[in-house]
Short mmCIF file of C-alpha atoms in Angstrom, two decimals:
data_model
loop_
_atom_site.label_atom_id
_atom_site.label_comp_id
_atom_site.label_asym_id
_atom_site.label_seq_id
_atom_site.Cartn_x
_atom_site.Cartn_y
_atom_site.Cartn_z
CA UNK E 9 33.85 -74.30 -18.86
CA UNK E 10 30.54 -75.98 -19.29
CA UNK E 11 30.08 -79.70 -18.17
CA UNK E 12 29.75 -80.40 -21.56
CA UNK E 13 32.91 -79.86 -22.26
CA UNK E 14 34.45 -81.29 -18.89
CA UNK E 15 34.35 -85.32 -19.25
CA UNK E 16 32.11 -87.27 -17.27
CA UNK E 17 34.25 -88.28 -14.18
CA UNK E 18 34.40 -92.40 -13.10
CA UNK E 19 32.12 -93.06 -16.40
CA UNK E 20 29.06 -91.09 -15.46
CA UNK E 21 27.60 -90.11 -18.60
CA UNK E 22 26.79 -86.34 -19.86
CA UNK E 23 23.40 -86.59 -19.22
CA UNK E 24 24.12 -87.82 -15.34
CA UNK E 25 27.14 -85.16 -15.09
CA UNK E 26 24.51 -82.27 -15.92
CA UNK E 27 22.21 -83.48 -13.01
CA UNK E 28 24.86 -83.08 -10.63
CA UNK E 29 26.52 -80.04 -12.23
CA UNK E 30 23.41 -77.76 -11.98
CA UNK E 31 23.16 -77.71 -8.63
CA UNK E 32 26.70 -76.94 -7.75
CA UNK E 33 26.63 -74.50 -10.24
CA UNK E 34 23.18 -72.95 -8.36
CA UNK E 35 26.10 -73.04 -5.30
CA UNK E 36 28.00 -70.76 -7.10
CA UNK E 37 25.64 -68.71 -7.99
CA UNK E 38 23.65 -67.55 -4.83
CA UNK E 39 27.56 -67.66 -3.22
CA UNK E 40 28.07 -65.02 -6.10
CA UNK E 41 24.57 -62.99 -4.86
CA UNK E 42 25.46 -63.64 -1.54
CA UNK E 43 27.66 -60.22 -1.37
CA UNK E 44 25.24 -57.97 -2.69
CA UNK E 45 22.89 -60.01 -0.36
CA UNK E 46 24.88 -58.54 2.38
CA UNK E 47 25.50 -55.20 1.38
CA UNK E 48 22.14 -55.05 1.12
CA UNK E 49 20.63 -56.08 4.94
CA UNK E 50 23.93 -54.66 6.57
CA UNK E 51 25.16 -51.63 7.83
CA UNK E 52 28.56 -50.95 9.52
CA UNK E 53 26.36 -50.62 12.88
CA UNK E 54 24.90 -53.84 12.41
CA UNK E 55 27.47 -56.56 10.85
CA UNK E 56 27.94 -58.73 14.12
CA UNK E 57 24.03 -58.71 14.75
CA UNK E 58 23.05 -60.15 11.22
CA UNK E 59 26.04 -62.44 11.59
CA UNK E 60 24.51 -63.94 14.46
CA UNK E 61 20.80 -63.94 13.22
CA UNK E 62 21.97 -65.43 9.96
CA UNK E 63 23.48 -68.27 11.39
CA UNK E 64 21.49 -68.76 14.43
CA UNK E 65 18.57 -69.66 12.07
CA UNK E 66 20.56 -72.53 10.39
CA UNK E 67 22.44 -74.18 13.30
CA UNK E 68 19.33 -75.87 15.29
CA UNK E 69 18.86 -77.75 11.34
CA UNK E 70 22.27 -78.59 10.90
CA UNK E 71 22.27 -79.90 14.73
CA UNK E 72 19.00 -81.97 14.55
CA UNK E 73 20.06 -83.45 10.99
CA UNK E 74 23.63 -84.77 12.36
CA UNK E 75 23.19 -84.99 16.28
CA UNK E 76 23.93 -89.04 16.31
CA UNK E 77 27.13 -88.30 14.29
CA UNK E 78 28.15 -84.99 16.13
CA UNK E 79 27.58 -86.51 19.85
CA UNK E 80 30.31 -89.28 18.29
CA UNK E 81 32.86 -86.80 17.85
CA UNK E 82 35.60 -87.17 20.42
CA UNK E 83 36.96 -84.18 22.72
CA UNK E 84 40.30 -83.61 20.48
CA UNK E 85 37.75 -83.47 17.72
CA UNK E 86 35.80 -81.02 19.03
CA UNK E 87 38.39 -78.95 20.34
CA UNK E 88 39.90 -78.97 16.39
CA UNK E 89 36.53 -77.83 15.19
CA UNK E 90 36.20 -75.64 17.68
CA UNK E 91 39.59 -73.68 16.30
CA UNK E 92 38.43 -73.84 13.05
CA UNK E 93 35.21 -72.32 14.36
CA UNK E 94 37.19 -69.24 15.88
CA UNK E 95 38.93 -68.76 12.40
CA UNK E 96 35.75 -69.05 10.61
CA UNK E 97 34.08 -66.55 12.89
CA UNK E 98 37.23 -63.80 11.57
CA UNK E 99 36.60 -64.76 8.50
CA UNK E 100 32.72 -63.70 8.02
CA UNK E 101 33.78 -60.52 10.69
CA UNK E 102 35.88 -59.64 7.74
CA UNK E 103 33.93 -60.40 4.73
CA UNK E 104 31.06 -58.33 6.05
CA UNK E 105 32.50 -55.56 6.98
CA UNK E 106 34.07 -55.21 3.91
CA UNK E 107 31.25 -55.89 1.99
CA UNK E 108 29.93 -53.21 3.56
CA UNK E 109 32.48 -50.51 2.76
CA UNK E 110 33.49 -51.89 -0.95
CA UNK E 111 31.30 -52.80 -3.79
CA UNK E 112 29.84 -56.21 -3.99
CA UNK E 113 31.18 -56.79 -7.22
CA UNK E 114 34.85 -56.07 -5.90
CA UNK E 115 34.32 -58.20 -2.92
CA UNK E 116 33.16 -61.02 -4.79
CA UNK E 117 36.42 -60.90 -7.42
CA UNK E 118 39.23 -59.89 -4.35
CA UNK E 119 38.08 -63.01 -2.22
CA UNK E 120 38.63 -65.28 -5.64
CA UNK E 121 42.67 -64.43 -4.97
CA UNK E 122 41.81 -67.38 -1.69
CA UNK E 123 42.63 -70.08 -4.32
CA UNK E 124 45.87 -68.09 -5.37
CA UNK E 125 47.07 -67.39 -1.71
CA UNK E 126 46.09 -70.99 -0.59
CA UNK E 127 48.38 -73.45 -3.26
CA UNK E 128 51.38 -70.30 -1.87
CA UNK E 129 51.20 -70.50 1.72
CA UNK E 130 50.73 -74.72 0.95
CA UNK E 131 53.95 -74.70 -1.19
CA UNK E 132 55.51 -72.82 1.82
CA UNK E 133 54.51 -74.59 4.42
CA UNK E 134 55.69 -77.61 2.67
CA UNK E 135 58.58 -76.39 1.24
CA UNK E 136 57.69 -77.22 -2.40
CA UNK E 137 58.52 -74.60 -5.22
CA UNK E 138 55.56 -73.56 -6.72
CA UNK E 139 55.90 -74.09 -10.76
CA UNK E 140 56.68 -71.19 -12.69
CA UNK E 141 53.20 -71.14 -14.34
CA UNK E 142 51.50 -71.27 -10.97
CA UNK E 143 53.67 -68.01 -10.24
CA UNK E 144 52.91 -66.15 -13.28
CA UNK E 145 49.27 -66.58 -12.04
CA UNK E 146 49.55 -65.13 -9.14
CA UNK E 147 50.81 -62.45 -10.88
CA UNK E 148 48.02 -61.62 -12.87
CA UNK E 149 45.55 -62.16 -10.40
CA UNK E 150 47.47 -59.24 -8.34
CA UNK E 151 47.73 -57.26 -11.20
CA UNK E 152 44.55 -58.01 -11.69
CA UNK E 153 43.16 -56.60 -8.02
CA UNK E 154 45.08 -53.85 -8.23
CA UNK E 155 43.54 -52.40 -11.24
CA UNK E 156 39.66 -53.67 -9.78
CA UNK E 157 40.46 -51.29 -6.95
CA UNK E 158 41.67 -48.74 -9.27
CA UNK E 159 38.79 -48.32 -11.37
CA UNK E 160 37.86 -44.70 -10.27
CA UNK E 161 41.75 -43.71 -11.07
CA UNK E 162 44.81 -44.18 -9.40
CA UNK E 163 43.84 -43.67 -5.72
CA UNK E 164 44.40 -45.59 -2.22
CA UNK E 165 42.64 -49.30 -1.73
CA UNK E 166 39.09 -48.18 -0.17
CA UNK E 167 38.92 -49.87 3.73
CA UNK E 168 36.83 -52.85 2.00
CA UNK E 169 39.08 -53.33 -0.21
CA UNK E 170 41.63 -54.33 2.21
CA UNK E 171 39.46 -56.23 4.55
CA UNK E 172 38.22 -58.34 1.52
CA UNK E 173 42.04 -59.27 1.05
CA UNK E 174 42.37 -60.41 4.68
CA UNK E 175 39.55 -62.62 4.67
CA UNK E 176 40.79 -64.13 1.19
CA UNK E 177 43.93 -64.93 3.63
CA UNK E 178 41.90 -65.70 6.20
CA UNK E 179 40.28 -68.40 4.07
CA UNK E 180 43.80 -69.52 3.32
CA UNK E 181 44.69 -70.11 6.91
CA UNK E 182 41.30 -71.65 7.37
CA UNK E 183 42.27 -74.24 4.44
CA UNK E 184 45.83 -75.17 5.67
CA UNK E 185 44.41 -74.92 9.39
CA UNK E 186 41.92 -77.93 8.40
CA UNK E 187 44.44 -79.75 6.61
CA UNK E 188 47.11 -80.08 9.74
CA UNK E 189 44.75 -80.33 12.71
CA UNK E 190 45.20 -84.23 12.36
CA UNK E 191 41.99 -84.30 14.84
CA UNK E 192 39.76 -83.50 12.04
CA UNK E 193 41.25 -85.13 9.00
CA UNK E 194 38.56 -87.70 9.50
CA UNK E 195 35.40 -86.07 11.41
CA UNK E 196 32.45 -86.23 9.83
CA UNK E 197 31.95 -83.24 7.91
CA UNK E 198 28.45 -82.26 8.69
CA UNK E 199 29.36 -82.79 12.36
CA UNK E 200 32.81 -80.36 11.99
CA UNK E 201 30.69 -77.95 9.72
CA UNK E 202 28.19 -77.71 12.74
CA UNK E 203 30.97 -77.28 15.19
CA UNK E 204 32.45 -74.75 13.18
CA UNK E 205 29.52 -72.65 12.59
CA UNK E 206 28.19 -73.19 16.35
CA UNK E 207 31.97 -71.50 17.77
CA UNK E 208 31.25 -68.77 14.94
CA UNK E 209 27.73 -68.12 16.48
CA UNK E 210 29.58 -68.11 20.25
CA UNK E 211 31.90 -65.05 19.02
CA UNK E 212 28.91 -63.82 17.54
CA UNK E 213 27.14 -63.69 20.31
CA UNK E 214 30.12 -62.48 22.87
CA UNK E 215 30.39 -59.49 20.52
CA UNK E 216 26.77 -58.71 20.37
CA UNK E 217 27.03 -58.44 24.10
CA UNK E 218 29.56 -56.15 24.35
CA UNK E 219 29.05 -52.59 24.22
CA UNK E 220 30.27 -50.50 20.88
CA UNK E 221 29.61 -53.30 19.06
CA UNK E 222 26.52 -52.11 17.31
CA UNK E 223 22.91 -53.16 17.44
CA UNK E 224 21.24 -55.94 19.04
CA UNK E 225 20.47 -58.96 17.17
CA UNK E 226 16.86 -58.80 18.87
CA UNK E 227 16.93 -55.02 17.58
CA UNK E 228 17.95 -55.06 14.22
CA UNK E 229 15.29 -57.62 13.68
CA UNK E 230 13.09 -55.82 14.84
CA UNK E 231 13.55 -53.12 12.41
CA UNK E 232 13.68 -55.39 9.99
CA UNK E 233 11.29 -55.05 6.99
CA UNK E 234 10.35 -57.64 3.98
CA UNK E 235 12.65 -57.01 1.72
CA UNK E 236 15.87 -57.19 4.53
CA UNK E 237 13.83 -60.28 5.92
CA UNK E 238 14.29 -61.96 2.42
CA UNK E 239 17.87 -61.18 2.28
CA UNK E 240 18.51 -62.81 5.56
CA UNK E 241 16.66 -65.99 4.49
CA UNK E 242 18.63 -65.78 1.38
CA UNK E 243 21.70 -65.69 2.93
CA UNK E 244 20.62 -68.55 5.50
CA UNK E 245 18.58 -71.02 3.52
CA UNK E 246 20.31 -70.93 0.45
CA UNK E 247 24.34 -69.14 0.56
CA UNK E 248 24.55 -71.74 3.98
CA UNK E 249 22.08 -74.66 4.27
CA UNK E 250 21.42 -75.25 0.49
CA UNK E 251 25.11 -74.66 -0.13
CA UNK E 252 26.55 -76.91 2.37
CA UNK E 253 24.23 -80.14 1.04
CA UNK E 254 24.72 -79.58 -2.05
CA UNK E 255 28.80 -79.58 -1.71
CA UNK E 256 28.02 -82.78 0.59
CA UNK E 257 25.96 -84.66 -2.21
CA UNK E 258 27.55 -83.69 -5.15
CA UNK E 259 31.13 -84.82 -3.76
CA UNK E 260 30.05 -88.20 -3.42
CA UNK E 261 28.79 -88.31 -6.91
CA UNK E 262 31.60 -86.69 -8.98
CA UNK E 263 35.04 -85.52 -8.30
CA UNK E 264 35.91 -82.34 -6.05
CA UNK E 265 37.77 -81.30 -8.85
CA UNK E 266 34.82 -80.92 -10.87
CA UNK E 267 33.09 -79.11 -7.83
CA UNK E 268 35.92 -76.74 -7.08
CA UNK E 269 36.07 -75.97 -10.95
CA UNK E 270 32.16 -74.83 -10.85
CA UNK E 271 32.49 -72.97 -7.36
CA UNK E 272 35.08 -71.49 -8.97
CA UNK E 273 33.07 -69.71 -10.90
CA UNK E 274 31.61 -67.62 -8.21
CA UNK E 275 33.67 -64.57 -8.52
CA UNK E 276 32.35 -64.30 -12.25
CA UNK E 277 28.84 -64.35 -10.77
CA UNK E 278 29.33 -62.36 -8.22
CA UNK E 279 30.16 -59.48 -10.95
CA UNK E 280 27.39 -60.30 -12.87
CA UNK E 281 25.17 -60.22 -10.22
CA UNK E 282 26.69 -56.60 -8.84
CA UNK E 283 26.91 -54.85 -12.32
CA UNK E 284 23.43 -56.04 -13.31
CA UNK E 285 21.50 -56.15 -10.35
CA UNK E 286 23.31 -53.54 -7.94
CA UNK E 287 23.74 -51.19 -10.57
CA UNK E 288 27.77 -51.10 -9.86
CA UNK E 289 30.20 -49.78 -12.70
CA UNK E 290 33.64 -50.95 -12.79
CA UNK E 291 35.12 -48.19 -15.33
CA UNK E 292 37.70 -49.50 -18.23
CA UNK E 293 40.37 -50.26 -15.35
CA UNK E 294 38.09 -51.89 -13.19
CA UNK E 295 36.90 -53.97 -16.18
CA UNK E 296 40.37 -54.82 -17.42
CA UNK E 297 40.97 -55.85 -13.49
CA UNK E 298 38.12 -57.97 -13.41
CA UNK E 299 39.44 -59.71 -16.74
CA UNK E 300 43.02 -60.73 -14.66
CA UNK E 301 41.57 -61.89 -11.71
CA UNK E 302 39.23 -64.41 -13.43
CA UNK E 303 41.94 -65.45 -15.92
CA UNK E 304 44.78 -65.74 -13.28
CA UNK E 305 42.80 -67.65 -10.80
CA UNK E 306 41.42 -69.71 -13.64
CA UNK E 307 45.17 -69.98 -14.61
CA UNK E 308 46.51 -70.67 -11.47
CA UNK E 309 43.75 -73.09 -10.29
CA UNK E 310 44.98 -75.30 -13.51
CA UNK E 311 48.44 -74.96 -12.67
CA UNK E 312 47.84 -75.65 -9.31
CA UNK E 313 45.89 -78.95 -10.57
CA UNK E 314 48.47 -80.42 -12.92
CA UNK E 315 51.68 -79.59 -10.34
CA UNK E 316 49.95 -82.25 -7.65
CA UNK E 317 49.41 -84.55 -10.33
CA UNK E 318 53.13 -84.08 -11.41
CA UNK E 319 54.18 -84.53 -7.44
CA UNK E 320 51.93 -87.70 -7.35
#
């Protein structure tokens, strides 16, 4: 749905909406490029070394933009953010590697079922029955996944595949995870984003260390040419730095509804970007597949919307 169609949230006017819209929208965009992004610097020998180069390049920024309001957080707080940080660092393991063994297109539309899984586990964790339309989207966005995985014929999930669907839940316990640690309900989110991302880079690291792991970080740098150096940059500057201001700013100028409605769109870009650019083919089932997981999310995200507006 285009902003001009959404209404202009608190009384901002169309023209103001559409200044804060495009750049969330650019969000989910490069989110959407991001997989083919991946697939494209990483190999299965070298997913925990670009892990930790791609992030090790944006954490000294983040640091030196929000060290007087991270050196504020208190101890609980930055043992909170530091669990979040160990879930967040299973959650890239996971979306890399199975970027790396499914198509970008397919990892872009299975990690779209997060905002299915997430409203679930919430209604089950709270013990609040999910509304029957809500339900029926799930559905479809299952249905919908199972034919995307299908679209060579009726075969067995590929190992992507599946990983892809553990980091979507990952990303669900991630969600819930941040909403009941009661220590970071109210830390400044640059400084928990920071903390976060700087307990990723530690597992990172660890892993690098240890042997079997794959390549060096130092190494695969190395070997590094222009076009995987521009992919890395990519994925740093833009898919993390760029992305994480932008949700900061934007937030504070509209509603996150509107934002989570335009990052929502990522999974539809992420196809886009895969079919056009990385040459990927879905097939008729994969197609039809891709059609159910954007409607059912879309569906469900609605459904989702209007039953915590009912509760309220």
């Amino acid at each position: 749905m285009s902003a001009a169609v959404v209404p202009a949230v608190g009384g901002v006017s169309p023209r103001r909406a559409w200044v804060t819209d495009l750049p969330v929208l650019a969000v989910a965009v490069v989110w959407g490029a991001s997989y083919l992004a991946a697939k494209g610097i990483t190999t299965t020998h070298t997913v925990v070394a670009v892990l930790v180069l791609r992030f090790a390049i944006v954490l000294p920024v983040l640091v030196a933009v929000g060290w007087r309001k991270l050196r504020a957080l208190t101890g609980a707080q930055w043992r909170g953010a530091g669990v979040l940080g160990l879930v967040l660092s299973g959650i890239f393991l996971l979306e890399t590697y199975g970027v790396v063994h499914t198509s970008a297109t397919n990892a872009g539309l299975i990690i779209s079922l997060t905002m299915i899984f997430t409203p679930l586990a919430e209604a089950a964790v709270t013990r609040v029955r999910s509304s029957a339309g809500f339900v029926a989207a799930a559905g479809l966005s299952v249905a919908g996944v199972v034919l995307l995985t299908q679209s060579g014929g009726f075969t067995s999930p590929s190992a992507g595949d599946l990983l892809m669907l553990l980091a979507a839940l990952a990303r669900t316990v991630h969600v819930l995870a941040m909403a009941r640690i009661k220590a970071v309900r109210d830390a400044d989110s640059l400084s928990l984003t920071t903390v976060q991302l700087g307990g990723a880079v530690a597992v990172f690291a660890v892993l690098a260390a240890l042997p079997g792991t794959g390549a060096s970080p130092w190494s695969t740098a190395a070997g590094f040419g222009a076009r995987e150096w521009a992919g890395l940059v990519f994925l740093s500057v833009f898919c993390t730095l760029f992305a994480f201001f932008v949700q900061m700013w934007s937030v504070r100028r509209t509603s996150p509804s509107r934002v989570s409605l335009l990052l929502g769109t990522e999974p539809l870009w992420a196809a886009a970007v895969g079919i056009r650019l990385g040459g990927e083919h879905l097939g008729v089932l994969g197609v039809a597949g891709a059609v159910l997981v954007l409607a059912g999310t879309a569906w469900g995200r609605r459904a989702a919307s209007e039953g915590v507006r009912v509760r309220s």
